[in-house]
Every structure is written in C-alpha cells, then in structure tokens.
mmCIF file of C-alpha atoms in Angstrom:
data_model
loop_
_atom_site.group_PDB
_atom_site.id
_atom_site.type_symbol
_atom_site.label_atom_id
_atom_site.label_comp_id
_atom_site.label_asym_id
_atom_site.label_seq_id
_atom_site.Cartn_x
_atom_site.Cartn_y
_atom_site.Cartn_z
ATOM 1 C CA UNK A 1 0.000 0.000 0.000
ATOM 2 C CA UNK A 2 2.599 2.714 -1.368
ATOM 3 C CA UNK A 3 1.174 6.387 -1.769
ATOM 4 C CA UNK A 4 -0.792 6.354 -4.735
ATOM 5 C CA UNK A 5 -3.726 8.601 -5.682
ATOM 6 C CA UNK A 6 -5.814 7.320 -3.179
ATOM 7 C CA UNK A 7 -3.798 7.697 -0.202
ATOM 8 C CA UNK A 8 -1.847 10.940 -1.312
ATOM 9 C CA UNK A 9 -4.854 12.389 -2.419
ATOM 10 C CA UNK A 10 -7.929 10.944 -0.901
ATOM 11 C CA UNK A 11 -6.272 10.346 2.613
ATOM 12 C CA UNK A 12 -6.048 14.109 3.348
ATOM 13 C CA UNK A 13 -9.682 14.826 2.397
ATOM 14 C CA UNK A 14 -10.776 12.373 4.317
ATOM 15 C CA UNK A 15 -9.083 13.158 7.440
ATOM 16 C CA UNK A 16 -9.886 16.781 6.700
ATOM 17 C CA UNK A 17 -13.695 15.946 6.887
ATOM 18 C CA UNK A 18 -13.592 14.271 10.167
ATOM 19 C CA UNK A 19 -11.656 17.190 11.455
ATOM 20 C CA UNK A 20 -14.904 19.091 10.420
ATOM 21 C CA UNK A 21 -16.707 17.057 12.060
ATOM 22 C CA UNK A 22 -14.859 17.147 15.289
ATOM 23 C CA UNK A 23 -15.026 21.028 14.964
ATOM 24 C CA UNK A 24 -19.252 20.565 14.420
ATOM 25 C CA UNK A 25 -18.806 19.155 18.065
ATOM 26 C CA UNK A 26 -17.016 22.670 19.593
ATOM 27 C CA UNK A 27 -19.012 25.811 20.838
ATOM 28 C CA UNK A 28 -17.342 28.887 23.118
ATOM 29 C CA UNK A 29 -19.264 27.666 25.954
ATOM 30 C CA UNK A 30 -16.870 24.569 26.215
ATOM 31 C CA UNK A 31 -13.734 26.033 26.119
ATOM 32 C CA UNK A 32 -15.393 28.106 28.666
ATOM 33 C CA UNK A 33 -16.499 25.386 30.850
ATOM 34 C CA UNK A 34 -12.604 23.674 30.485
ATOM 35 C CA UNK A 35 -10.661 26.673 30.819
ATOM 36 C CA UNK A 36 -12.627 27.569 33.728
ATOM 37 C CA UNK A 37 -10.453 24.859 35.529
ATOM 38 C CA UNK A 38 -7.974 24.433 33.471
ATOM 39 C CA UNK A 39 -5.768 21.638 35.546
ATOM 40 C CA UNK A 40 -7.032 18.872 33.413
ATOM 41 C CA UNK A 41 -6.486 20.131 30.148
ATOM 42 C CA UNK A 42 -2.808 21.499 30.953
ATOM 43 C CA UNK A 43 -2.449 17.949 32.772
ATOM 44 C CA UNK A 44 -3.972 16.355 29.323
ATOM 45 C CA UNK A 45 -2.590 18.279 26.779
ATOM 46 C CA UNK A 46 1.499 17.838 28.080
ATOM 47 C CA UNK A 47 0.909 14.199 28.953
ATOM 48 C CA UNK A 48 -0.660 13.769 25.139
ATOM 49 C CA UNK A 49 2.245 15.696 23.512
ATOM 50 C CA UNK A 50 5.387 14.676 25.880
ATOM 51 C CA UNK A 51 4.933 11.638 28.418
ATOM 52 C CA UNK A 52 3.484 9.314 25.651
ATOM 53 C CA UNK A 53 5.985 9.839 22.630
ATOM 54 C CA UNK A 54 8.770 9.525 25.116
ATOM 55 C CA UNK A 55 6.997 6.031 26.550
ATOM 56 C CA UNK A 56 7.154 5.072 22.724
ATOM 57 C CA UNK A 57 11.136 5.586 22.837
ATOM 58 C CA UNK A 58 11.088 3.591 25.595
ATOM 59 C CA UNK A 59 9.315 0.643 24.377
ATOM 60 C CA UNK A 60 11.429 1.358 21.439
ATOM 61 C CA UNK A 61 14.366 0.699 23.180
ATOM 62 C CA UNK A 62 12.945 -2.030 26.101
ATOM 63 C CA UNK A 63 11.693 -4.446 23.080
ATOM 64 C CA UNK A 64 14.282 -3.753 20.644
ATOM 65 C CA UNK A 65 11.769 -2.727 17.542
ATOM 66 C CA UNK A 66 13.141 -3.035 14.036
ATOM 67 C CA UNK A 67 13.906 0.559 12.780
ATOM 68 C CA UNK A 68 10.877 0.881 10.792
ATOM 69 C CA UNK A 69 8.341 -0.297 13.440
ATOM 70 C CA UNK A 70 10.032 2.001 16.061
ATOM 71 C CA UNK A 71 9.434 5.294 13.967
ATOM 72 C CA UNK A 72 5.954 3.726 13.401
ATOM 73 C CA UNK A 73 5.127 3.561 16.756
ATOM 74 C CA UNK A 74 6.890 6.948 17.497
ATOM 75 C CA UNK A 75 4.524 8.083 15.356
ATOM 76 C CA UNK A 76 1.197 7.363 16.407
ATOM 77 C CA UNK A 77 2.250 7.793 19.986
ATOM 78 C CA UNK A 78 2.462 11.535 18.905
ATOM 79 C CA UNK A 79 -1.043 11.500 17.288
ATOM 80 C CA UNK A 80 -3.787 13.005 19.098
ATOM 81 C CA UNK A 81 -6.768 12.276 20.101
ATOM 82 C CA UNK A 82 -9.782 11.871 17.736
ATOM 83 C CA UNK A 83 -13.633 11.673 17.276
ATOM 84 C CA UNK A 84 -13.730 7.725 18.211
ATOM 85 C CA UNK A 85 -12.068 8.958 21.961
ATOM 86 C CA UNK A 86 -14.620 11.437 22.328
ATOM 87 C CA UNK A 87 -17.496 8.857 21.403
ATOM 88 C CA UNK A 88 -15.725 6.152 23.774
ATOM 89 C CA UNK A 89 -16.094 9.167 26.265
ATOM 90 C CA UNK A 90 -19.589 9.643 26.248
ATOM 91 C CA UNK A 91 -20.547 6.175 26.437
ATOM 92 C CA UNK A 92 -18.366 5.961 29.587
ATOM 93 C CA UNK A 93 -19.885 9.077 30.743
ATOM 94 C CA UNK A 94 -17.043 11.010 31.216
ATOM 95 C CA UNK A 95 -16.425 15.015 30.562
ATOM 96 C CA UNK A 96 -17.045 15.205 27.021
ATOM 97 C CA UNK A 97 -16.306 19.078 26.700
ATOM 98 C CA UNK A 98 -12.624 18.407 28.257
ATOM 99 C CA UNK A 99 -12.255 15.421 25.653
ATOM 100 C CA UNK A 100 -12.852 17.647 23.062
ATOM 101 C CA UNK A 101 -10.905 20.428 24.041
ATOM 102 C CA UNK A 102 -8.040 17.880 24.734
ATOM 103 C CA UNK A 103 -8.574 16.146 21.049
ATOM 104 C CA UNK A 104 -8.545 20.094 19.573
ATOM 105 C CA UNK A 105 -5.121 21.060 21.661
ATOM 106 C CA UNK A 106 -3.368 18.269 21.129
ATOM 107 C CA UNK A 107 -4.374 18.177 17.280
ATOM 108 C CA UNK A 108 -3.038 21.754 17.079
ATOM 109 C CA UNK A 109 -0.054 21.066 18.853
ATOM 110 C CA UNK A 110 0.725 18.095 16.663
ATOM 111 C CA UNK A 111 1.189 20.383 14.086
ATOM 112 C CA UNK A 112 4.537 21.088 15.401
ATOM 113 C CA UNK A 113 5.259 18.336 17.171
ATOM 114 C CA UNK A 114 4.920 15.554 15.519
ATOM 115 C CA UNK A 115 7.264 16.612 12.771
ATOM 116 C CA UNK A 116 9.937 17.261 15.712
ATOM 117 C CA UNK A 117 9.028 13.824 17.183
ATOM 118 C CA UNK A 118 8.921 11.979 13.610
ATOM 119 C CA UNK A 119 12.731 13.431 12.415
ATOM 120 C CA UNK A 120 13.980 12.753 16.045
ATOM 121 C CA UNK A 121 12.846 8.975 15.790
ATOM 122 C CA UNK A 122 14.327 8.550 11.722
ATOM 123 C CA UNK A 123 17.806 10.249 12.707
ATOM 124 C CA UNK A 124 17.178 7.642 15.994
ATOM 125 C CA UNK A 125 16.612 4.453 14.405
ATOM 126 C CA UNK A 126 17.575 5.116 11.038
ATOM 127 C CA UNK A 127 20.537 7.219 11.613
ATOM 128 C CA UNK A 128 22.259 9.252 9.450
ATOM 129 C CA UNK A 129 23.642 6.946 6.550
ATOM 130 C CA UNK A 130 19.703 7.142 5.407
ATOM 131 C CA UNK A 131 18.641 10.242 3.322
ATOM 132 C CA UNK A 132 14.743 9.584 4.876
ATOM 133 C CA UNK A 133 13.390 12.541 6.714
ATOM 134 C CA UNK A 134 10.111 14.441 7.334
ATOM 135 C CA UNK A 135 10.084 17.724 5.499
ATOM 136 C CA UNK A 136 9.486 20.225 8.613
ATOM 137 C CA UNK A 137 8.043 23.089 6.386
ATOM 138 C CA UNK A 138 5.521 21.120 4.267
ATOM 139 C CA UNK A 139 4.495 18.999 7.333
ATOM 140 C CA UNK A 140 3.463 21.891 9.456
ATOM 141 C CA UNK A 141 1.336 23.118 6.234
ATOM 142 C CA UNK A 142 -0.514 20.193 5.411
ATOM 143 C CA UNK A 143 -1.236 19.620 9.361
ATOM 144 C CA UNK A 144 -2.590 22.945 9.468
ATOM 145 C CA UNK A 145 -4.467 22.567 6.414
ATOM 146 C CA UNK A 146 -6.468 19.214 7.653
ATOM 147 C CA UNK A 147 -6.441 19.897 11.471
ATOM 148 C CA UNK A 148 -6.477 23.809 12.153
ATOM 149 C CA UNK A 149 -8.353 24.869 8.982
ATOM 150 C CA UNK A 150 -11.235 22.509 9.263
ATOM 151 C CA UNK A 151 -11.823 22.344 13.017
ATOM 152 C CA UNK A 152 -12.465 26.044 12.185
ATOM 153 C CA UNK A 153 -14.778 25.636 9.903
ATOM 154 C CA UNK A 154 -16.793 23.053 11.753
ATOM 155 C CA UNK A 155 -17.034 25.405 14.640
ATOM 156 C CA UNK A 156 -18.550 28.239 12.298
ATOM 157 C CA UNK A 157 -20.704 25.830 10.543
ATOM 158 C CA UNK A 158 -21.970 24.845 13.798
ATOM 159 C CA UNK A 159 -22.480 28.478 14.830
ATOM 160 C CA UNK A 160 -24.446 29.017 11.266
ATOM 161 C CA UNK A 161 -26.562 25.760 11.725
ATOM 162 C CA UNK A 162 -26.183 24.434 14.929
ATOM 163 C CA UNK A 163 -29.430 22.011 14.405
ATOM 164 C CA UNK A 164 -27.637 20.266 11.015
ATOM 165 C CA UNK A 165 -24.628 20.721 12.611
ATOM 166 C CA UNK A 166 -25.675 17.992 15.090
ATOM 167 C CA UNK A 167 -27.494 15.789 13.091
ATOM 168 C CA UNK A 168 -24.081 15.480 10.794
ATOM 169 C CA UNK A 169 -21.212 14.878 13.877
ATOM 170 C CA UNK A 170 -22.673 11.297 13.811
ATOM 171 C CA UNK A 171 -22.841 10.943 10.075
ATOM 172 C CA UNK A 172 -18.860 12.254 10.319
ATOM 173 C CA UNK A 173 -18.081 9.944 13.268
ATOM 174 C CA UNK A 174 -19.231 6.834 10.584
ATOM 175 C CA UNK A 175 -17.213 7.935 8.016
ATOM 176 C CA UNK A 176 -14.528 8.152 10.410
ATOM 177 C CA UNK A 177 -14.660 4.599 11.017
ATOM 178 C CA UNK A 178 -15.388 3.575 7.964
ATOM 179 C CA UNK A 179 -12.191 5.352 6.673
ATOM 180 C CA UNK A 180 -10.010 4.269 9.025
ATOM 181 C CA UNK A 181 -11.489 0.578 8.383
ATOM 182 C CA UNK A 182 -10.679 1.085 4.439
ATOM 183 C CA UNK A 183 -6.905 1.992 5.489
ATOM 184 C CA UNK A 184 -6.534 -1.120 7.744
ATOM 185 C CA UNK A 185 -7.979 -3.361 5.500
ATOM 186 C CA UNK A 186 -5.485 -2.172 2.380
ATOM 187 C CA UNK A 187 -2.828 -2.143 3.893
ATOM 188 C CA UNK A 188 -3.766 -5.440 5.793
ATOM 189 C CA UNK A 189 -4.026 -6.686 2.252
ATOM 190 C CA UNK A 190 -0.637 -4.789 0.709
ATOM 191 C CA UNK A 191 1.189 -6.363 3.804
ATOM 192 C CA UNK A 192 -0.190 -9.421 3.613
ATOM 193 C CA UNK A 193 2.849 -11.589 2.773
ATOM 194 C CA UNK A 194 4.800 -10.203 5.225
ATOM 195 C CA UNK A 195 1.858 -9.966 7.857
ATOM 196 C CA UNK A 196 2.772 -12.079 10.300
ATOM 197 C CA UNK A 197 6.014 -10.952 11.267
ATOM 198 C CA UNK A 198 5.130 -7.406 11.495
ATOM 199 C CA UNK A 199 2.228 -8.576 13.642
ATOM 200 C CA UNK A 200 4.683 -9.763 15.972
ATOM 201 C CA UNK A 201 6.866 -6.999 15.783
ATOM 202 C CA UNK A 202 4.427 -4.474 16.246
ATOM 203 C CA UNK A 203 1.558 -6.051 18.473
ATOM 204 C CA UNK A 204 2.842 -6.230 21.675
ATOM 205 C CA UNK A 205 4.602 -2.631 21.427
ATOM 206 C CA UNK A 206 0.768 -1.000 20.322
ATOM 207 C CA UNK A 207 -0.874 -2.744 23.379
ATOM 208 C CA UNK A 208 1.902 -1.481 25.719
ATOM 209 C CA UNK A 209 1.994 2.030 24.437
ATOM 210 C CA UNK A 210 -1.988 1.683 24.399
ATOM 211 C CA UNK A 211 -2.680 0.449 27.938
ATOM 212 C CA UNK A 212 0.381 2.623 29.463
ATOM 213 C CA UNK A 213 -1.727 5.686 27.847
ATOM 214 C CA UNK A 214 -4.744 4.370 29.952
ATOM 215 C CA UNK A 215 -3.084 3.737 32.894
ATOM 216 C CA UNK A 216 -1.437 6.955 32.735
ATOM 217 C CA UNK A 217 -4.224 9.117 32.071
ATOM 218 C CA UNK A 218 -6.409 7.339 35.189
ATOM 219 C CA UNK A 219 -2.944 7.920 37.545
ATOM 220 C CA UNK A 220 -2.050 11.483 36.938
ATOM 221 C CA UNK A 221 -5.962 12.480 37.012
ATOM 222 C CA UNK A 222 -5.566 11.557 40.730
ATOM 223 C CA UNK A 223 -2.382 12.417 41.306
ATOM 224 C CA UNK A 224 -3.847 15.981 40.858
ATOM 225 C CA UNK A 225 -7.069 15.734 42.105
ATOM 226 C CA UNK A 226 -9.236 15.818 39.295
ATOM 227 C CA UNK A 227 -13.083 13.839 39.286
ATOM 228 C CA UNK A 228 -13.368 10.314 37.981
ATOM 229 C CA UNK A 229 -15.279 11.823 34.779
ATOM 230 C CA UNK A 230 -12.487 14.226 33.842
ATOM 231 C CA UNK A 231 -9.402 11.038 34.413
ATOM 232 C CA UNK A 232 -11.939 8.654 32.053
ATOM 233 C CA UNK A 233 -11.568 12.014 29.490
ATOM 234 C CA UNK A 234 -7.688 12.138 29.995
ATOM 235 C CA UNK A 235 -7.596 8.184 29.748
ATOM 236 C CA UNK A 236 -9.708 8.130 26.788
ATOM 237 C CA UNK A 237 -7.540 10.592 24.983
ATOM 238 C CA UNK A 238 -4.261 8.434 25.831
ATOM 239 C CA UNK A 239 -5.338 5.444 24.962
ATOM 240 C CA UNK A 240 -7.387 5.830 21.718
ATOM 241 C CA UNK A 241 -5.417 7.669 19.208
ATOM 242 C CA UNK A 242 -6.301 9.273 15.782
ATOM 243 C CA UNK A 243 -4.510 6.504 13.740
ATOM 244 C CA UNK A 244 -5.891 8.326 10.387
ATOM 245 C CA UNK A 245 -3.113 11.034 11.255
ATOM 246 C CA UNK A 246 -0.573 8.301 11.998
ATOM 247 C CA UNK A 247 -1.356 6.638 8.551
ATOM 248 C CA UNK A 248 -1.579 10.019 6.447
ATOM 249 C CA UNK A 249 2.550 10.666 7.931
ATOM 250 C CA UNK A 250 3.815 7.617 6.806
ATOM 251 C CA UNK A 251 1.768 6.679 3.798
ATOM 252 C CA UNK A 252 2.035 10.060 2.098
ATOM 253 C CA UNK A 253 4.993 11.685 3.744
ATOM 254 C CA UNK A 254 7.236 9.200 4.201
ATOM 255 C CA UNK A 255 5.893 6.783 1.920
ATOM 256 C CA UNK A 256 6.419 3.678 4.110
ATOM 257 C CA UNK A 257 3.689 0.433 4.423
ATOM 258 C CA UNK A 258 6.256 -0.876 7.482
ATOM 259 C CA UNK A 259 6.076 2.255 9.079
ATOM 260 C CA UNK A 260 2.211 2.495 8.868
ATOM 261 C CA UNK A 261 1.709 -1.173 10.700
ATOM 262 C CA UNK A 262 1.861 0.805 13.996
ATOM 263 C CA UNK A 263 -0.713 3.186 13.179
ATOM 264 C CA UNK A 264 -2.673 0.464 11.426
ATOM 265 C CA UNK A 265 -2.625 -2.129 14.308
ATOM 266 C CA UNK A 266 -3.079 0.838 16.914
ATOM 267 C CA UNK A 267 -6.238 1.828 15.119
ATOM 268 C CA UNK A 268 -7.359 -2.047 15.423
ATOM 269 C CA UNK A 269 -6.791 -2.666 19.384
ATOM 270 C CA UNK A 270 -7.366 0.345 20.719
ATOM 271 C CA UNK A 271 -11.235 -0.480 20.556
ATOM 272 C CA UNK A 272 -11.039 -3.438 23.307
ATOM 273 C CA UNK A 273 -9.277 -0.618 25.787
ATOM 274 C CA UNK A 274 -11.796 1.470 24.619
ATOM 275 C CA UNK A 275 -14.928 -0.428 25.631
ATOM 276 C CA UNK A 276 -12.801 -1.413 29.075
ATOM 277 C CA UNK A 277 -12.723 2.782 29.400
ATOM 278 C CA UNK A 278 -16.699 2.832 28.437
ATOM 279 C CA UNK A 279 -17.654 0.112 30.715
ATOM 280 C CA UNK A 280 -15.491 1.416 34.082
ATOM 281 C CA UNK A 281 -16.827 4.841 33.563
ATOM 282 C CA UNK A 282 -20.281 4.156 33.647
ATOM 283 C CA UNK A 283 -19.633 2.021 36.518
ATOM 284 C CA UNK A 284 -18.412 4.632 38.354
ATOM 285 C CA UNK A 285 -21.098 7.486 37.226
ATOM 286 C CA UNK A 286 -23.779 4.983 38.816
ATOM 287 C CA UNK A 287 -21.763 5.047 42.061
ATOM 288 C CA UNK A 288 -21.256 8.987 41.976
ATOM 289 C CA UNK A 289 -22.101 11.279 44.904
ATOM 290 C CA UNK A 290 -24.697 13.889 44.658
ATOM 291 C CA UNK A 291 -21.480 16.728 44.231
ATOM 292 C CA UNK A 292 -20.292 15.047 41.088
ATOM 293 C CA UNK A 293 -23.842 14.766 39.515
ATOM 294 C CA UNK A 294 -23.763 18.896 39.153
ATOM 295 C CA UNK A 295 -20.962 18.135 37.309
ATOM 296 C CA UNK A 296 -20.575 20.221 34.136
ATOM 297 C CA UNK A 297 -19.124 19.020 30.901
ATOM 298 C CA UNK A 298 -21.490 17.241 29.508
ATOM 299 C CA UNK A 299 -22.629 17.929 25.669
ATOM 300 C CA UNK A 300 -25.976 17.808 24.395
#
C-alpha cells in the first residue's frame, strides 16, 4: 500500500472531513467550561504531547523494535486524540467538553510536534547513513491545512446551523470509522505476505503504548485531584489515538507500508481498551455522589 492517488490524495480529504466534524462538536461555551479549571487540560494536553511519545522511545528501546516499526510507533504515539475517543467518552460518561478540548489542543499542537518527534525517531533508528526525513516546512502546512483549517470551519458551521450541525457529527463519526477501516484493511491486504512478522513486531509494542496511555491518564488524574469523569476524558484521549493522522505521515509523507503497521494495528486494538474505558466509567457514574452529579461538561 505505497502512496498512490488514493492515499496521497484521498487520505487528506478524508481526514480533513472528520476534522470538520470534530469542529461541528465545539461551541465557546466549552472552552469556557474547560478553561474555567484548566488543571485537566494542561495535565492532558502535556501528557498527550510529551509523556506518551517519550513512553514510545522507551518501548522502542525495552523491546528492541526493528527501525521501521520504532518510527511507526513513534509516530502514532504523537497522534492526538480523535472523534472515536470522544465517542468512547460519552458512552463511559465522562467530561465530554474536556475530551474535546483535549482532542482540539493536542491536534493543534501536533502540528509542530509531531514533525519534531517523527525526524527525532528517523535520525534515531535510522541514523544518518539514510537520506529519509520528514520535510518540517511542508508537514506543518498540510497539518494545518487538515487539522487547524477545518476544526475552524466546523465550529462556524456549527455556529451558522447548529441544528444540522448535530445531526451530521454522527454521520462524520461513521465515516470516520469507515475510513479508518478502508486503510486497515489495504494495507492489511498490501502487507499481507509479510503480515505475520510485522504482527509480531508491532503487536505487543501497540498494546503497551496503548494500555500505558490508559493507565497513565487514570494515575495522573488523581495524582492531581481531578473527578473520575475528567481522568476517564484524559484516559480516553491516551489510549485511543487518531490513527488516520498516523497513517496520512507515513503513507504520504514518508511513503512507508512498514512504518504504517503501527498506526494500522493501533487503530485495530485500541477499541477493546476502549470499551474497558466505556464500561469502568459508567460504573463509576452509577456510584457517583450527589457533588459530582452537578458536574458540568457534559454535551448535548
């Protein structure tokens, strides 16, 4: 699954409608309601964009990844948040206007980042006999054209027509999934000789970096004193990553079906922590105290 047409071409539209759709989600009022208190979205927001691409490097390093698989995972360890971990929120009835926020920051910061993160993990693993790199310039462009552009123009749709606004996140969030299934599933099939072996290069590293994400969001959330609802929102945003992003870097950018399998595999198991997420938070929302049900954060 080399960049062709499709991937060079419709890959970026595709992921630029979903960011749409995750900016139909946005209003003022919730950045109001998160900045308000703002300790969970700093918290969120540095543990997105630092702790996890620096667990990656040490999985990396722990599990001794083939170079390819370790810039891979790299990768999509510095990928935000997207609209699956603000669905998984709400059904584990967590703070959906922090997830959002969070998914919005760390998408924005991305921009930057993940070019910084990607080059840092090529030079690591690659080193400096190969002439691969991530373009810095033309990376921050494209990022801002499908992550800061349309989460804009979402938000101002929504604004214009809030009512149709609402009725479409859900028709976004399906073609969402269905994208990122159509991405799995080709390059499922354009790996498919050599399968096996990446499996077992890659799977245990994605489940690691996924449930360390989980683990880490639900730790630091009390560490600092924040409610149950806003560490399943930090958890959520950890653990279940916008592989789309992950894909779009190394397909297009890089041009690299190894370096993808991370992103690819990520996108597949991240759904069983997901529904683990969904299934503890409502557990603990029927359990709540009376405080906690004035709760705000909630969407719709």
């Amino acid at each position: 699954m080399e960049s062709g047409p499709l991937i060079s071409i419709g890959l970026p539209i595709s992921l630029f409608i979903i960011m749409v759709g995750i900016g139909m989600t946005l209003t003022a009022r919730d950045f109001h309601q998160v900045t308000v208190k703002p300790v969970g979205l700093i918290v969120g927001t540095s543990a997105q964009i630092l702790l996890m691409p620096a667990i990656a490097i040490a999985l990396c390093w722990g599990l001794n990844l083939p170079p390819a698989i370790a810039v891979g995972l790299v990768i999509i360890a510095a990928c935000p948040g997207g609209t699956t971990s603000n669905l998984f929120t709400l059904l584990a009835r967590g703070n959906v206007a922090l997830s959002i926020v969070l998914t919005v920051s760390a998408s924005l910061i991305t921009i930057a980042s993940l070019p910084l993160f990607t080059n840092y993990a090529l030079r690591t693993y690659f080193g400096a006999e190969q002439s691969i790199a991530l373009p810095f310039a033309s990376t921050v462009a494209m990022l801002s054209s499908i992550v800061l552009l349309p989460v804009v123009i979402g938000m101002l749709f929504r604004a214009w027509k809030p009512h149709l606004a609402r009725r479409a996140e859900g028709l976004v969030s399906i073609f969402g999934g269905v994208v990122l299934l159509a991405l799995v599933v080709g390059l499922i099939w354009g790996i498919r000789d050599r399968l096996a072996d990446l499996m077992i290069q890659a799977g245990p590293s994605v489940i690691l970096l996924n449930l360390c994400g989980v683990i880490l969001g639900l730790l630091i959330s009390r560490i600092v004193g924040l409610s149950k609802r806003e560490g399943v929102a930090i958890a959520t945003e950890l653990g279940i990553k916008n592989s789309t992003i992950g894909m779009m870097v190394t397909l297009t950018l890089l041009h690299s079906s190894e370096m993808s399998v991370p992103s690819a595999v990520y996108g597949v198991l991240m759904f069983p922590s997901g529904i683990l997420l969904a299934l503890y938070g409502r557990r603990s929302a029927e359990r709540k105290s009376p405080a906690e049900t004035g709760e705000t954060g909630e969407i719709g």
